[in-house]
Tab-separated table of N, CA, C and O in Angstrom:
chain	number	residue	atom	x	y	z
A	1	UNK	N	-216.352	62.071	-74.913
A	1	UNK	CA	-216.410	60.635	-75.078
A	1	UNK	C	-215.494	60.247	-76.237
A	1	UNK	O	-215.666	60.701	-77.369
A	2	UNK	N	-214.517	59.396	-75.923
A	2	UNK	CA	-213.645	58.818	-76.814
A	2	UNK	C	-213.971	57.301	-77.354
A	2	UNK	O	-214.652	56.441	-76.796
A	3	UNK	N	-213.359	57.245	-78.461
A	3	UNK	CA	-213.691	55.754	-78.894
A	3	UNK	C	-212.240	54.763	-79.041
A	3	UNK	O	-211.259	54.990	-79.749
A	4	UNK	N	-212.456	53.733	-78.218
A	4	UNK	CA	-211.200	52.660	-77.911
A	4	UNK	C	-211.153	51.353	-78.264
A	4	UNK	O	-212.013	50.518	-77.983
A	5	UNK	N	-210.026	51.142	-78.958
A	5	UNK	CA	-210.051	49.758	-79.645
A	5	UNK	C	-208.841	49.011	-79.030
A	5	UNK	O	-207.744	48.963	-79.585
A	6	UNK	N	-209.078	48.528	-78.036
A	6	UNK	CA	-208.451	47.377	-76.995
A	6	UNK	C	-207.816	46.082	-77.993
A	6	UNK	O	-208.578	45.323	-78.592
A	7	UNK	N	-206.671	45.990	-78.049
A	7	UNK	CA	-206.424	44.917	-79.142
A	7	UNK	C	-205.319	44.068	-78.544
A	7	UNK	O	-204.205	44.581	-78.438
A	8	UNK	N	-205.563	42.519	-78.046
A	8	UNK	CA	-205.308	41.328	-77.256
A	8	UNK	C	-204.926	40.346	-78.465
A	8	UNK	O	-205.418	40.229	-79.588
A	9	UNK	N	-203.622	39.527	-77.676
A	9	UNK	CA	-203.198	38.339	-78.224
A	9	UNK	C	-204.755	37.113	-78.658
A	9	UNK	O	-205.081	36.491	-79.669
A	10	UNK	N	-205.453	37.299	-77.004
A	10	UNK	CA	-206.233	35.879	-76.935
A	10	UNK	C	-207.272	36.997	-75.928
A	10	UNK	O	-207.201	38.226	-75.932
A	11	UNK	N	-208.303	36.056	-75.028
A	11	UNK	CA	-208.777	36.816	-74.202
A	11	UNK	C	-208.788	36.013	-72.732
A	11	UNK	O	-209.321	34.907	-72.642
A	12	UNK	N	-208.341	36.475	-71.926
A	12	UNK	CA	-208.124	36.011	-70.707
A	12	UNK	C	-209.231	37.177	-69.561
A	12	UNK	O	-209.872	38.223	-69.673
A	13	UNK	N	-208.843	35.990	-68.337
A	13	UNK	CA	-209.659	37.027	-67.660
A	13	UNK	C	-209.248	38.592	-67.286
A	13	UNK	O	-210.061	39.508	-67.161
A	14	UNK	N	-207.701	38.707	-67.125
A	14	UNK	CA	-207.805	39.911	-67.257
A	14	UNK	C	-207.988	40.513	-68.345
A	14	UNK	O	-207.761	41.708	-68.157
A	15	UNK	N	-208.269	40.316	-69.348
A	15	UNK	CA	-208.570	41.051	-70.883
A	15	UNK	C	-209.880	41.521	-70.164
A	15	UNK	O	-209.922	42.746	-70.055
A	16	UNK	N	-211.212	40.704	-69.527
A	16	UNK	CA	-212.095	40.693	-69.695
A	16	UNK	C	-212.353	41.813	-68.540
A	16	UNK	O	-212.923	42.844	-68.896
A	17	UNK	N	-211.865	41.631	-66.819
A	17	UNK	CA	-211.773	42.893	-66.385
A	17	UNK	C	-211.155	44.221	-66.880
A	17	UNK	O	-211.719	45.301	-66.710
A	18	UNK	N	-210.281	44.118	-67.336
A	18	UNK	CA	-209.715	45.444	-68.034
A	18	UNK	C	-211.368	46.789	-69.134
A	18	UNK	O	-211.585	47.999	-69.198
A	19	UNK	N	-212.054	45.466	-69.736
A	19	UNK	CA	-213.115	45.643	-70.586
A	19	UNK	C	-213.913	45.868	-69.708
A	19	UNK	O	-214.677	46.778	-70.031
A	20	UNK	N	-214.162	45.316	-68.390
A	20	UNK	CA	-214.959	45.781	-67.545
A	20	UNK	C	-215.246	47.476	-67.264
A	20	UNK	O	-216.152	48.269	-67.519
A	21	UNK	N	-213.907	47.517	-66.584
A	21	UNK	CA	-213.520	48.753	-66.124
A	21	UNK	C	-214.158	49.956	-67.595
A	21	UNK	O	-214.878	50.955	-67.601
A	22	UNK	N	-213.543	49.298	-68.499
A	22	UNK	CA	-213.602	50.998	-69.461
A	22	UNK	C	-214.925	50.612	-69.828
A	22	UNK	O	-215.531	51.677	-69.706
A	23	UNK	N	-215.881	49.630	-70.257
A	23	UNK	CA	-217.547	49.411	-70.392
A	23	UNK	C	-218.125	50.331	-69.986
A	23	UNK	O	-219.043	50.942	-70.533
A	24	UNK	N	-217.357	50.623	-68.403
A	24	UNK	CA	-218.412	51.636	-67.588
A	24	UNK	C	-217.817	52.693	-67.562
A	24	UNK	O	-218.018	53.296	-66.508
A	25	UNK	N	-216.975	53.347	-68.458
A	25	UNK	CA	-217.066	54.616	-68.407
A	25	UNK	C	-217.792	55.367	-69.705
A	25	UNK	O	-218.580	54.623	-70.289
A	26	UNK	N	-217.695	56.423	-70.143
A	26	UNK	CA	-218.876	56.791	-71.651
A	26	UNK	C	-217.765	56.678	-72.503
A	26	UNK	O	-217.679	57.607	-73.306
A	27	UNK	N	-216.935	55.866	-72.567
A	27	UNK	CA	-215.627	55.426	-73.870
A	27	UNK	C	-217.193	54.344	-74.845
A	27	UNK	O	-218.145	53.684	-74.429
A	28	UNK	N	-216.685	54.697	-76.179
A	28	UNK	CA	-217.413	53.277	-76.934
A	28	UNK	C	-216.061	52.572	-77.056
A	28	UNK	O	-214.991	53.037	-77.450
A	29	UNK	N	-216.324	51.481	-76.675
A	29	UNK	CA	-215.361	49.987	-76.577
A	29	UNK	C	-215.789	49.284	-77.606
A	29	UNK	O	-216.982	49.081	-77.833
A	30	UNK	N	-214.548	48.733	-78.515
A	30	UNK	CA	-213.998	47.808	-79.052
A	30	UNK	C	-212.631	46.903	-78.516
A	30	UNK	O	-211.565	47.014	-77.910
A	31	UNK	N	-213.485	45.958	-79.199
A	31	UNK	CA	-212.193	44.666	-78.208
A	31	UNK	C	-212.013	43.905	-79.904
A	31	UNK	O	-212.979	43.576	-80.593
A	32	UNK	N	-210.739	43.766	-80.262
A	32	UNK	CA	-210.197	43.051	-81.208
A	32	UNK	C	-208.695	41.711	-80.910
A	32	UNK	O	-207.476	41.800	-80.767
A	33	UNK	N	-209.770	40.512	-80.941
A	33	UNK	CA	-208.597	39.928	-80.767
A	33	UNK	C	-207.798	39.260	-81.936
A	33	UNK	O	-208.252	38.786	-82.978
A	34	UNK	N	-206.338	39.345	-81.464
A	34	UNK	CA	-205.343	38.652	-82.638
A	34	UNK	C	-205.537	37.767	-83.368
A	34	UNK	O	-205.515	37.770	-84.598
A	35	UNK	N	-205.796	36.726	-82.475
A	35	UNK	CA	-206.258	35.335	-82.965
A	35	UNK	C	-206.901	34.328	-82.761
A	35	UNK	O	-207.099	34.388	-81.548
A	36	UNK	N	-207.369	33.428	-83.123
A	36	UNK	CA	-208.576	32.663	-82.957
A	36	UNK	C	-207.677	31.839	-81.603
A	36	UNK	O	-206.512	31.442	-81.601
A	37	UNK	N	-208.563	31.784	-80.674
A	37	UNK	CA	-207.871	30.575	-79.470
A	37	UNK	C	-208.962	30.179	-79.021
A	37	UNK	O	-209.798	30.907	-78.487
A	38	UNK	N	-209.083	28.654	-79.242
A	38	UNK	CA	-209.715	27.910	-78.807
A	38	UNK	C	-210.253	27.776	-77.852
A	38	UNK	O	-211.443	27.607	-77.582
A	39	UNK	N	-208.898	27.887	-76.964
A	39	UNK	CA	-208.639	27.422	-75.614
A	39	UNK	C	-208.261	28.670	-74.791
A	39	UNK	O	-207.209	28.705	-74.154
A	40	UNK	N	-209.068	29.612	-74.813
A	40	UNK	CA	-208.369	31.060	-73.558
A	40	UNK	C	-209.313	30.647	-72.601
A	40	UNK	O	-210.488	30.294	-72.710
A	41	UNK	N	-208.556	30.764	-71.639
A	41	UNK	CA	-209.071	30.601	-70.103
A	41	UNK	C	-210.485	31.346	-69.798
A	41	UNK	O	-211.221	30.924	-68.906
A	42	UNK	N	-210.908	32.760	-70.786
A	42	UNK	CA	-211.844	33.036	-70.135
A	42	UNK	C	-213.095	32.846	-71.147
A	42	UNK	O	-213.045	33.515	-72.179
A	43	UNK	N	-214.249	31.972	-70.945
A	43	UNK	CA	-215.515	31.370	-71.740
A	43	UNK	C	-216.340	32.560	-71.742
A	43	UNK	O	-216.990	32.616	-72.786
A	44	UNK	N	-216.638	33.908	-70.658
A	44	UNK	CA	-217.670	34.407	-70.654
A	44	UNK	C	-217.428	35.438	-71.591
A	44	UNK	O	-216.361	36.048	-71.526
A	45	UNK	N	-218.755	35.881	-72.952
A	45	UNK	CA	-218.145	36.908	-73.486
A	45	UNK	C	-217.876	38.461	-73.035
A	45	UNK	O	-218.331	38.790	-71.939
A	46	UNK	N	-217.300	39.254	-73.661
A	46	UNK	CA	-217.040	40.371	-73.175
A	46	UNK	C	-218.226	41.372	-73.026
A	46	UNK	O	-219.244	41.546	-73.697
A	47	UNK	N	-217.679	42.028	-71.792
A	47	UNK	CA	-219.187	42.805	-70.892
A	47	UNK	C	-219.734	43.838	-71.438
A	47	UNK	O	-219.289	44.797	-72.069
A	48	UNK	N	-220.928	43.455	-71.053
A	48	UNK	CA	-222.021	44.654	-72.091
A	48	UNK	C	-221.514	46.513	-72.830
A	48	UNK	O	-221.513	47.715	-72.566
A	49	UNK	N	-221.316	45.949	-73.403
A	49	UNK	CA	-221.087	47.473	-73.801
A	49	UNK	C	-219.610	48.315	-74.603
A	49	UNK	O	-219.206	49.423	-74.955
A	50	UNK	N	-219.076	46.295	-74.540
A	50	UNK	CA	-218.132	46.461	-75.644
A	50	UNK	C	-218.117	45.562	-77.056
A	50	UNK	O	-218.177	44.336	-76.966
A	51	UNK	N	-218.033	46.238	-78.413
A	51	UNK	CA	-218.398	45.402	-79.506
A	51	UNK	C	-216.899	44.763	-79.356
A	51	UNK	O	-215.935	45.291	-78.802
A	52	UNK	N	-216.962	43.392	-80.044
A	52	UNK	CA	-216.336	42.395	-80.202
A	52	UNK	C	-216.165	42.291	-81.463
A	52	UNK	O	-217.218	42.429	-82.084
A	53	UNK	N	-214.867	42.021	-82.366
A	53	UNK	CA	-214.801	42.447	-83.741
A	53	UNK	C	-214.363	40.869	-83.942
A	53	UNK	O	-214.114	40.085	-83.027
A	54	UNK	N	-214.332	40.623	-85.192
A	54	UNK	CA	-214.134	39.162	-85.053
A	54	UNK	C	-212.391	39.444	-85.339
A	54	UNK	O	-211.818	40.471	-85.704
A	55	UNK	N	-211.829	38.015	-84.991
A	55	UNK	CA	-209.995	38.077	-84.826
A	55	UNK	C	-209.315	38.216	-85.891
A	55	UNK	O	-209.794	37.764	-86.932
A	56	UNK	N	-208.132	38.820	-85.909
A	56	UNK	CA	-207.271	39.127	-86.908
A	56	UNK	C	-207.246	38.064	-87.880
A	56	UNK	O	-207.688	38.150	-89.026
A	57	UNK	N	-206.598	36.859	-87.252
A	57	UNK	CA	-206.384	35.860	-87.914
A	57	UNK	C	-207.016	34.828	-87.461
A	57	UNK	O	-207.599	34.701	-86.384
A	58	UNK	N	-206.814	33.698	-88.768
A	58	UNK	CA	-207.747	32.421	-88.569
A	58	UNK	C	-206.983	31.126	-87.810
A	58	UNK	O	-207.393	29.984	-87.601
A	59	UNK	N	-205.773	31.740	-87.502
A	59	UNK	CA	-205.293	30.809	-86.719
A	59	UNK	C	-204.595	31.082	-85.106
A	59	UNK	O	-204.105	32.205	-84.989
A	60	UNK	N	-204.519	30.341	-84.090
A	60	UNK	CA	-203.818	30.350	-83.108
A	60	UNK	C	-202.469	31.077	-83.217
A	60	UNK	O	-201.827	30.557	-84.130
A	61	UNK	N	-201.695	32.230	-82.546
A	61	UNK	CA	-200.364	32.870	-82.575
A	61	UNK	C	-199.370	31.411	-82.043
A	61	UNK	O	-199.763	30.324	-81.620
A	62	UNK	N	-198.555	31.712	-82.176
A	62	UNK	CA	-197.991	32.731	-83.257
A	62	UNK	C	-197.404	31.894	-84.558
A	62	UNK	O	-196.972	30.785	-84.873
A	63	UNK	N	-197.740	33.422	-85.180
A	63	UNK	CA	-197.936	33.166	-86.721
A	63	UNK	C	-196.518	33.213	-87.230
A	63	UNK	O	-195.636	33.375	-86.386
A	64	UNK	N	-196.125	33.071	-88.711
A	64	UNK	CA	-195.111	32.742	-89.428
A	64	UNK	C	-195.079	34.100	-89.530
A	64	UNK	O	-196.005	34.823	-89.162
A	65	UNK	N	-193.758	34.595	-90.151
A	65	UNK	CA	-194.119	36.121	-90.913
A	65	UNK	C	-194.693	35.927	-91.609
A	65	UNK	O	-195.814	36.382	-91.384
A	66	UNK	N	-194.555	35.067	-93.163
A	66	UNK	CA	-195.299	34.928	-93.911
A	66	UNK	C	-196.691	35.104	-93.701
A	66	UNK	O	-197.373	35.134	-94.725
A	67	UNK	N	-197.306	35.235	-92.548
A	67	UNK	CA	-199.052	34.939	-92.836
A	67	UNK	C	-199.233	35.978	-92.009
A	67	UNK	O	-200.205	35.813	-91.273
A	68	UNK	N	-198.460	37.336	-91.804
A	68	UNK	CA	-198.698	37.796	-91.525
A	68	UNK	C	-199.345	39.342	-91.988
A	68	UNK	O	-199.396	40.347	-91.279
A	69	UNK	N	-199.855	39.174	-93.530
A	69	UNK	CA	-200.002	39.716	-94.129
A	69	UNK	C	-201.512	40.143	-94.106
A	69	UNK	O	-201.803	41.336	-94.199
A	70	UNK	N	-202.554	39.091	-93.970
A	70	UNK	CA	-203.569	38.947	-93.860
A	70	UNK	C	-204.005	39.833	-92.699
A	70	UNK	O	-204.665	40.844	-92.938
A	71	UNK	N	-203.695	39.529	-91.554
A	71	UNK	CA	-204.089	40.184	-90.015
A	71	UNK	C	-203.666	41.352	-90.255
A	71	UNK	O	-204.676	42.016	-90.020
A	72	UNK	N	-202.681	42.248	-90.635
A	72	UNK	CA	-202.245	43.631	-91.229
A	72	UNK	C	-203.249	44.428	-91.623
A	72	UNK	O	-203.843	45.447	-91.270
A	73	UNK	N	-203.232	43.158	-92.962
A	73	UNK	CA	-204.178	44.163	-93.820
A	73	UNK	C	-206.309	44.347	-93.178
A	73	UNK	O	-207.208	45.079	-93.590
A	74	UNK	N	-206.281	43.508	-92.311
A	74	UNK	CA	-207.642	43.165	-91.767
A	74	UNK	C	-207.651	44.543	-90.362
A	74	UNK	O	-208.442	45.480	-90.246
A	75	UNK	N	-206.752	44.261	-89.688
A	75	UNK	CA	-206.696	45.465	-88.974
A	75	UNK	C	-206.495	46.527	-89.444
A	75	UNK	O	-206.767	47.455	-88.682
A	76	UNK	N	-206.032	46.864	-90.643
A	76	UNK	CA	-205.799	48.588	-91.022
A	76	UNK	C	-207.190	48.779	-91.563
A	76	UNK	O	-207.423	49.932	-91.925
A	77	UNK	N	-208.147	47.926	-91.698
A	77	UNK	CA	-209.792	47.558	-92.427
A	77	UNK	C	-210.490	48.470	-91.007
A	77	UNK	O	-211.084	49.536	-91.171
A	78	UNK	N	-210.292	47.842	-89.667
A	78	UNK	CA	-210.615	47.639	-88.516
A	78	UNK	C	-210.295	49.490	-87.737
A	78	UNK	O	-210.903	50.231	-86.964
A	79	UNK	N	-209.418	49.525	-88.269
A	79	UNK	CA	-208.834	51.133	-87.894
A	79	UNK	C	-209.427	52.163	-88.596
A	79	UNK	O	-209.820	53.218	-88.099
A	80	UNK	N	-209.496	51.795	-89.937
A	80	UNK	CA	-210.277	52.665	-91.055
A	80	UNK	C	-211.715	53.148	-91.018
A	80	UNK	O	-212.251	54.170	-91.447
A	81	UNK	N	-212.330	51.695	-90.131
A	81	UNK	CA	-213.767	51.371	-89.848
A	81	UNK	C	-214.573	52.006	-88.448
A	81	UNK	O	-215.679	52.545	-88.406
A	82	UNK	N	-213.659	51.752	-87.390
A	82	UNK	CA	-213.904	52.408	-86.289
A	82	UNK	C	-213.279	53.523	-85.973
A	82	UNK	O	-213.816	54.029	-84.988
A	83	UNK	N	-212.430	54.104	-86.346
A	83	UNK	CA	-211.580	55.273	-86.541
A	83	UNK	C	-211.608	55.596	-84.709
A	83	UNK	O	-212.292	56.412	-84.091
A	84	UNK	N	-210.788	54.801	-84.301
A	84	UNK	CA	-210.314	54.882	-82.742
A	84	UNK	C	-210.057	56.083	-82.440
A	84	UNK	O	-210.023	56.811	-83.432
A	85	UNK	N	-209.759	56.855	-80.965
A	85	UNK	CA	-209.092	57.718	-80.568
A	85	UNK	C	-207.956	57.199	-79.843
A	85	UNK	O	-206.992	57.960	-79.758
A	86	UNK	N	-207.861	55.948	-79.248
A	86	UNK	CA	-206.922	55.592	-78.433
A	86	UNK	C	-206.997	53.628	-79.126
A	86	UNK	O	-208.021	52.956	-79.258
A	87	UNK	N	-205.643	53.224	-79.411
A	87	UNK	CA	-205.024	52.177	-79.387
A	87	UNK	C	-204.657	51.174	-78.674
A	87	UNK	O	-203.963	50.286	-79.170
């Protein structure tokens, strides 16, 4: 059993089948998204059995370089924390 940290712009419905698929295998799932979106097409949250990390950043992509410092340093937090096998 491997541990996977799925990491998305926004979450759409295929984000959400994709999460489907690996839920049900014995992977522990993480889903990390980039950035806060208001507005992604898909409302339902992600399927049982994957943790949901809260988003890189506090704003909608795409970002300046400048602010891209924050989401960096929050994901290398995120990598350190769940110590993935697969990216």
């Amino acid at each position: 059993m491997g541990r996977i940290l799925y990491v998305s712009a926004g979450y759409t419905t295929h984000d959400r089948r994709f999460l489907e698929k690996l839920a049900g295998s014995a992977h522990e799932m993480w889903f990390l998204p980039c950035a806060v979106d208001r507005t992604a097409p898909e409302q339902r949250p992600p399927p049982e059995g994957v943790n949901r990390l809260p988003p890189l950043g506090d704003a909608p992509l795409p970002w300046s370089l400048r602010d891209w410092w924050v989401p960096i340093t929050r994901f290398g937090r995120v990598v350190r924390d769940v110590k993935p096998d697969l990216v």
